[in-house]
XYZ file of C-alpha atoms in Angstrom:
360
model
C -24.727 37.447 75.899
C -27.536 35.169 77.323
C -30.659 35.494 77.152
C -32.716 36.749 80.054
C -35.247 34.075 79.679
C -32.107 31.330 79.042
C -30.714 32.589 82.328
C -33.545 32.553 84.636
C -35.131 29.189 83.634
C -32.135 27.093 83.645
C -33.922 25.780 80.377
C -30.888 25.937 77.868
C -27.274 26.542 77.762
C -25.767 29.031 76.260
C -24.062 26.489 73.412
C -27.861 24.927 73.361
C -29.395 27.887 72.520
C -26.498 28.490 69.776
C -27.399 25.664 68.183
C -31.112 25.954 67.799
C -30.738 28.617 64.992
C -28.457 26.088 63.003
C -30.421 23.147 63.403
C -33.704 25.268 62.163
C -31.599 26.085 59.102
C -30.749 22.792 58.622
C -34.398 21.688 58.445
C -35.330 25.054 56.379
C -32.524 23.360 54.048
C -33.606 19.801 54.221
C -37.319 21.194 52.621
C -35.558 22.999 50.139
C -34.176 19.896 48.573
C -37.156 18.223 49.266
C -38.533 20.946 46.533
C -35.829 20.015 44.341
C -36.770 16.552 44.086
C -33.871 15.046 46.024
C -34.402 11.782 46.787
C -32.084 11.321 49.370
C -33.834 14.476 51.583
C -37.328 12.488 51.510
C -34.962 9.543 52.970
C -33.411 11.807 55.288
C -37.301 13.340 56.193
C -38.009 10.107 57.038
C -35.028 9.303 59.202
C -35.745 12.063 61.272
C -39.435 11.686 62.057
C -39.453 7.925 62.516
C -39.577 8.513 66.476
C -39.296 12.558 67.287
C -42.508 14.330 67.352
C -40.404 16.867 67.423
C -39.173 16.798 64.114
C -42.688 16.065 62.836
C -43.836 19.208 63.552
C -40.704 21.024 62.556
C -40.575 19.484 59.403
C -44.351 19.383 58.106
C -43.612 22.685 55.849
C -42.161 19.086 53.635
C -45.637 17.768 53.100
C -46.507 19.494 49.832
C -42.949 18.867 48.402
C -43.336 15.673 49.579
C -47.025 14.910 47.592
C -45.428 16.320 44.682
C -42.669 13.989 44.882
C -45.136 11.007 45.620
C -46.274 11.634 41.545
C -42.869 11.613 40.265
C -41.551 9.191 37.978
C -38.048 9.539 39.038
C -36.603 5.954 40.358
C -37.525 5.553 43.915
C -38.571 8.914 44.334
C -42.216 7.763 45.456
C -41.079 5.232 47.758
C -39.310 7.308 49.413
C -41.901 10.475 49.677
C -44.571 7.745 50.498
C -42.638 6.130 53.573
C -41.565 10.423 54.950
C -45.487 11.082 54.669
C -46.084 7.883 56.503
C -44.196 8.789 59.450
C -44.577 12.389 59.440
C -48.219 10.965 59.716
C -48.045 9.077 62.842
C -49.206 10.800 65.851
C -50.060 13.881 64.566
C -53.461 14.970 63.808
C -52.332 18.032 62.007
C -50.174 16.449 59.788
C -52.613 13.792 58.706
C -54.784 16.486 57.673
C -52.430 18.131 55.892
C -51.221 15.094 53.917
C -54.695 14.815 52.680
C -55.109 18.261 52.094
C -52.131 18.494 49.773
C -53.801 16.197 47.480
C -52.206 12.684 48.430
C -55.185 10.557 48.277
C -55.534 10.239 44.511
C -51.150 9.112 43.882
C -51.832 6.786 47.060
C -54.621 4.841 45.699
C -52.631 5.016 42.504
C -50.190 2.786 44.891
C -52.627 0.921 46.220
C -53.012 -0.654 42.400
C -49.137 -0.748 41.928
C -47.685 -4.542 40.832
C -44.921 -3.773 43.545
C -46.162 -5.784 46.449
C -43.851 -3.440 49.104
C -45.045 0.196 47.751
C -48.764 -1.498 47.823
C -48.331 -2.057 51.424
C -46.594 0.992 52.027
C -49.692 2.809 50.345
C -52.019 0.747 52.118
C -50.072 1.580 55.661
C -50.282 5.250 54.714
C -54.323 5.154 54.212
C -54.666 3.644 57.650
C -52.530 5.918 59.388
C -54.445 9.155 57.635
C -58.219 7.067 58.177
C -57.519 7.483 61.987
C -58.416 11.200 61.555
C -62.078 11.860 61.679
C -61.667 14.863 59.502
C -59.954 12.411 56.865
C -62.541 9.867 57.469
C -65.131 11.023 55.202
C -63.073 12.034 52.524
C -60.909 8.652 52.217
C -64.905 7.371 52.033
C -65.172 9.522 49.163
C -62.142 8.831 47.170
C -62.976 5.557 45.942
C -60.280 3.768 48.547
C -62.792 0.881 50.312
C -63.461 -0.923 47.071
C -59.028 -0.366 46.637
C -58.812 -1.809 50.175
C -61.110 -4.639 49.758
C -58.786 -5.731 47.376
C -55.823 -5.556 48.797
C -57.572 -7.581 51.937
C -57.998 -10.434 49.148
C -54.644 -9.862 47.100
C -51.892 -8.771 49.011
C -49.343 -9.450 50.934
C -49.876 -10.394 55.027
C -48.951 -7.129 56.131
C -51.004 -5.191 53.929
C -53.835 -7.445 54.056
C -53.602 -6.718 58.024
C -53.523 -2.649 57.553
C -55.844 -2.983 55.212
C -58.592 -4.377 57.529
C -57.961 -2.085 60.013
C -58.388 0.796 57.481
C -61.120 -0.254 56.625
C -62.657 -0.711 60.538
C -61.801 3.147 60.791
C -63.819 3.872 57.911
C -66.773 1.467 59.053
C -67.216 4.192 61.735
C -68.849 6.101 59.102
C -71.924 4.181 58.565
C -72.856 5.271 55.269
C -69.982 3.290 54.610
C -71.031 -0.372 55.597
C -73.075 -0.712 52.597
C -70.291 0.344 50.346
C -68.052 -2.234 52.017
C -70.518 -4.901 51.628
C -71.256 -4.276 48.308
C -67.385 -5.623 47.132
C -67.716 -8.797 48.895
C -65.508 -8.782 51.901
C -66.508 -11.312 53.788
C -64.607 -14.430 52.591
C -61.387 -12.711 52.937
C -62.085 -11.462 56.426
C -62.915 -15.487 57.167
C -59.773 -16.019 55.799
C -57.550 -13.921 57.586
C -59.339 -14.483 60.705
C -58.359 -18.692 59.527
C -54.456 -17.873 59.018
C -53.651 -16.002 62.257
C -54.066 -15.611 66.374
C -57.221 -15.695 67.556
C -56.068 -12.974 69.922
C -54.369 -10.575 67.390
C -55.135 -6.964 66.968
C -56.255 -7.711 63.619
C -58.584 -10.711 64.816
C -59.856 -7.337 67.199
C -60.528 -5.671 63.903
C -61.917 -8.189 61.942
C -64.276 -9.075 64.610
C -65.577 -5.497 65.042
C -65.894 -4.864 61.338
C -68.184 -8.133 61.277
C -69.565 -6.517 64.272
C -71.018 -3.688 62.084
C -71.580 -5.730 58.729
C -73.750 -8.510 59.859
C -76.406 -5.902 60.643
C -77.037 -6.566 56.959
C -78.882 -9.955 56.166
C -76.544 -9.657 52.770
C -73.403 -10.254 55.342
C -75.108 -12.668 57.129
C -76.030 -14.539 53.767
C -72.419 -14.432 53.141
C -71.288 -15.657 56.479
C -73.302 -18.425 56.793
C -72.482 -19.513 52.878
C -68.553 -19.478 54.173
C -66.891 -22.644 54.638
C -66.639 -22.232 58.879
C -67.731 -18.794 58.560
C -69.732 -18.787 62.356
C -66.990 -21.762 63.440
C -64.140 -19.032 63.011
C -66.352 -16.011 65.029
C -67.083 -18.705 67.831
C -63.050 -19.483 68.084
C -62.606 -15.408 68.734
C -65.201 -16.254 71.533
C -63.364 -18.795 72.866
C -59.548 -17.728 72.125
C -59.866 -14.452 71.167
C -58.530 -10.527 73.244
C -61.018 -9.457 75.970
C -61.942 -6.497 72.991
C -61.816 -9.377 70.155
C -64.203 -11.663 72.283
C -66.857 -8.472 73.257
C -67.062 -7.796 69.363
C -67.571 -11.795 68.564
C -70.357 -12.265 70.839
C -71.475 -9.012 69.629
C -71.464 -10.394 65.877
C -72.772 -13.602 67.212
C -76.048 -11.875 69.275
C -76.486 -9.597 66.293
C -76.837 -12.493 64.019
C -79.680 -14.176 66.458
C -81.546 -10.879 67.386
C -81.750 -10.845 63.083
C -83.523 -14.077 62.725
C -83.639 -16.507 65.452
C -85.435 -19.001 64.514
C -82.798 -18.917 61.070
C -79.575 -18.919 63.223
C -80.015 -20.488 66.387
C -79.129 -23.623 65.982
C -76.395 -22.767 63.848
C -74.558 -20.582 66.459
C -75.369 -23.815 68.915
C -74.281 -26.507 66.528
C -70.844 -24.677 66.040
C -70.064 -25.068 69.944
C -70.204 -21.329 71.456
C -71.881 -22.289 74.876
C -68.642 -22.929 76.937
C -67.317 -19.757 75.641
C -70.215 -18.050 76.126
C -70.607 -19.516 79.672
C -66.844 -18.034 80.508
C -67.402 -14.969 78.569
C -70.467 -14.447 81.329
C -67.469 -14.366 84.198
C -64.277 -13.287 82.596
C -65.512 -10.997 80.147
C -65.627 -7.115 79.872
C -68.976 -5.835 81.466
C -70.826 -5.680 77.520
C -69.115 -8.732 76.795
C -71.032 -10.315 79.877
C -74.238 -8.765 79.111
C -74.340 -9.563 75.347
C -73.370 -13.167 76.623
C -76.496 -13.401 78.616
C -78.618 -12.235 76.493
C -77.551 -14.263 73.419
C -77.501 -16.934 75.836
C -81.336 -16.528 76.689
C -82.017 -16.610 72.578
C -80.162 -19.484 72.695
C -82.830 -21.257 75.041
C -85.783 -22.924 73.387
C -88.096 -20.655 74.181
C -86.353 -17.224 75.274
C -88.120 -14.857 77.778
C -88.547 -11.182 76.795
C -85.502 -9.335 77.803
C -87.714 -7.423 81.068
C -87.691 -11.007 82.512
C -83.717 -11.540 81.933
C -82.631 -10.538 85.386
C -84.943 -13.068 87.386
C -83.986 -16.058 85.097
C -81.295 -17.897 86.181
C -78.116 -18.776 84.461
C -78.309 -22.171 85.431
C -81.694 -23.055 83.980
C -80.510 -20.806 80.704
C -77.848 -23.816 80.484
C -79.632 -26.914 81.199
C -82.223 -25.633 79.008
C -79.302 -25.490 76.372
C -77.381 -28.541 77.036
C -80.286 -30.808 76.883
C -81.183 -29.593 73.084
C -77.252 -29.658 71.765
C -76.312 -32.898 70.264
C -73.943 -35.369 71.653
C -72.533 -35.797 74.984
C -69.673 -33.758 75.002
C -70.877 -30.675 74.100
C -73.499 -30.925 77.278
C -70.795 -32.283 79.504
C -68.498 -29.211 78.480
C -71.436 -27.080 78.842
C -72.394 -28.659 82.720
C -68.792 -28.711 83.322
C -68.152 -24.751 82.019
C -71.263 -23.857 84.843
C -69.522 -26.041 87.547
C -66.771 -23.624 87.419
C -68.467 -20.763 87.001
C -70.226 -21.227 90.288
C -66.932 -22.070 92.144
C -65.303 -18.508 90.465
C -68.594 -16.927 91.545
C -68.398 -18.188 94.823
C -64.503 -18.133 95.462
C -64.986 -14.346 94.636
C -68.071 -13.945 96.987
C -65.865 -15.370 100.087
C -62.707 -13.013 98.426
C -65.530 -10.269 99.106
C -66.825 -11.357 102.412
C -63.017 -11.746 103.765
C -62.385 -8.037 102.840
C -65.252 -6.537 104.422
C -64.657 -8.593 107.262
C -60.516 -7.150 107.377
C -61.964 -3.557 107.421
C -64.777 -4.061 110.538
C-alpha cells in the first residue's frame, strides 16, 4: 500500500519509494567494507560523491573508516581513501569538519612529504579543500601544515604548487599566521609561479592577495625587492591581471609605498605601473580605483595628505608623474593612458546625460 504522504504529494512513486530502502542498504553495505579495508569500496565512495551532494551526506558515516584506511600500508589503499575524503569534502561544511575531526591531518601531512609526486598533490588538494572551513582553519595552522605547504609551493608539481598557494591564502586569513608563513621564505616561489602562468589566473588572484597580506612585513618587502623582477611581476597583475587579481596588486603595490615611500617610490615608478594604474582608476573595481588614486598621489613628488585627495586632480597627479619617469615612452604612454581616460569619462558622462534625457 502507498503511503499517505507518497500519495498526496505526488513526490515518489510507488516503485521509487521501494527502492529507497535498498539503495540505503546498499550504502549501509558500501561502509561496511569500507571498515573492512576494501579497497575497491573507498574507489566506489569516491565514484559516488564526485558530483551528488546527495551521496555526500548519505555516505559521511565512511569518514572514520576512511581515515583509518588513509594510514594503511596496504597497496593503494591510501590513495584511494585520500581521493573519497577529498570529494566527500567538497561542498560540505560538515564533512570537512568531520574529516578533520577523525584525525586526518597528521596521515595527510604525512602525504604531503610522500616521494610520489600524484599522492603529494592529492594530499595537498585535500588540505585546501578542508582550509576553506573556518572551524578547520585554525587547527590546519596548528598542525605544522604551512611550513609542509611552503614546500610543496617550491617542490612540486604545477598542480600542487597551484593548491598549495591557495591553501595557504585560506590560512593567511588567520593573521597570526602571516608571520609563520614568512618565516619559511615564500616569496621567491610565489614570484615564480606568478612568472610561469596567466596573469589573469585564479592562482595569480591568490598569489596576489597572499602578497597582499605579507608585504605588511618589511621582511617580505626585503624579499620582494631582493627578487629578480619581484615588483616587475606585481605591476604585470596590474596591468594583465582579473579585476580581483588587479585590486589585490595595487593593493600590494600601495601597501609597499604607504611602508616607506621615500624607499619604494621610485621603484614601483621605474618598473612602469602608471598606465595600469591610470586604467585601473576607470575600469577597476570601486577599491581597486581608490587604492589606484591614492598610490597614485604617493607616487607624485610631493604627495598631499589624503584630506586633500578629492580636490586634486587626476590630471596634475599625472603630469606631475610623467615629467619625473625616465624616457619618453613611459610619459607618452602615461599622457596617452589620461587621453583616454578623459574620452571614457566623458563618453560615459554623455551615455548618462542621454538616459536622463530618454526618461524626461
Amino acid at each position: 500500500m502507498e503511503s499517505p504522504e507518497a500519495c498526496s504529494s505526488g513526490e515518489a512513486s510507488p516503485v521509487a519509494a521501494a527502492e529507497r530502502p535498498s539503495e540505503a542498504a546498499a550504502l549501509r553495505a558500501l561502509v561496511d567494507r569500507v571498515r573492512a579495508g576494501e579497497v575497491d569500496a573507498a574507489r566506489e565512495v569516491r565514484r559516488l560523491t564526485r558530483a551528488s551532494a546527495r551521496h555526500r551526506r548519505k555516505l559521511a558515516a565512511a569518514v572514520e573508516p576512511l581515515v583509518a584506511m588513509l594510514r594503511a600500508a596496504a597497496p593503494g589503499a591510501g590513495e584511494a581513501a585520500l581521493l573519497a575524503l577529498l570529494n566527500l569534502a567538497v561542498k560540505d561544511e560538515r564533512n570537512k569538519t568531520k574529516i578533520v575531526d577523525a584525525g586526518a591531518l597528521e596521515p595527510l601531512l604525512g602525504y604531503l612529504q610522500s616521494s610520489d609526486l600524484n599522492l603529494q598533490e592529492y594530499a595537498t588538494a585535500a588540505l585546501l579543500t578542508l582550509s576553506a572551513s573556518s572551524t578547520n582553519k585554525p587547527i590546519i595552522s596548528a598542525s605544522g601544515a604551512i611550513p609542509l605547504l611552503v614546500k610543496v609551493l617550491k617542490e612540486g608539481n604545477p598542480q600542487a604548487k597551484n593548491d598549495a598557494v591557495m591553501a595557504l591564502y585560506n590560512l593567511s586569513t588567520i593573521t597570526d599566521n602571516l608571520q609563520a608563513i614568512l618565516a619559511v621564505q615564500p616569496i621567491p616561489p610565489l614570484i615564480e609561479l606568478l612568472k610561469g602562468g596567466k596573469r589573469s589566473s585564479k592562482t595569480a588572484d591568490k598569489c596576489c592577495a597572499l602578497l597582499e597580506s605579507l608585504l605588511a612585513f618589511d621582511q617580505c618587502r626585503v624579499a620582494l625587492t631582493s627578487e629578480e623582477g619581484g615588483v616587475l611581476t606585481i605591476v604585470e597583475v596590474l596591468e594583465e591581471g582579473s579585476l580581483q587579481g588587479r585590486e589585490h596588486a595595487v593593493g600590494a603595490l600601495l601597501t609597499m609605498c604607504e611602508s616607506d615611500r621615500s624607499k619604494y617610490r621610485d621603484l614601483i615608478l621605474n618598473e612602469g605601473a602608471i598606465p595600469g594604474l591610470l586604467e585601473l582608476t576607470v575600469h577597476g573595481t570601486p577599491k581597486s580605483r581608490m587604492k589606484a588614486h591614492v598610490l597614485l598621489d604617493l607616487l607624485r613628488n610631493s604627495p598631499y595628505s589624503r584630506s586633500r585627495l578629492q580636490p586634486d586632480t587626476l590630471e596634475n597627479i599625472v603630469t606631475n608623474i610623467a615629467s619625473q619617469i625616465d624616457g619618453e615612452d613611459r610619459g607618452g604612454k602615461a599622457k596617452k593612458m589620461l587621453a583616454e581616460m578623459v574620452k571614457v569619462s566623458m563618453e560615459q558622462s554623455l551615455r548618462h546625460l542621454q538616459r536622463r534625457a530618454s526618461f524626461a
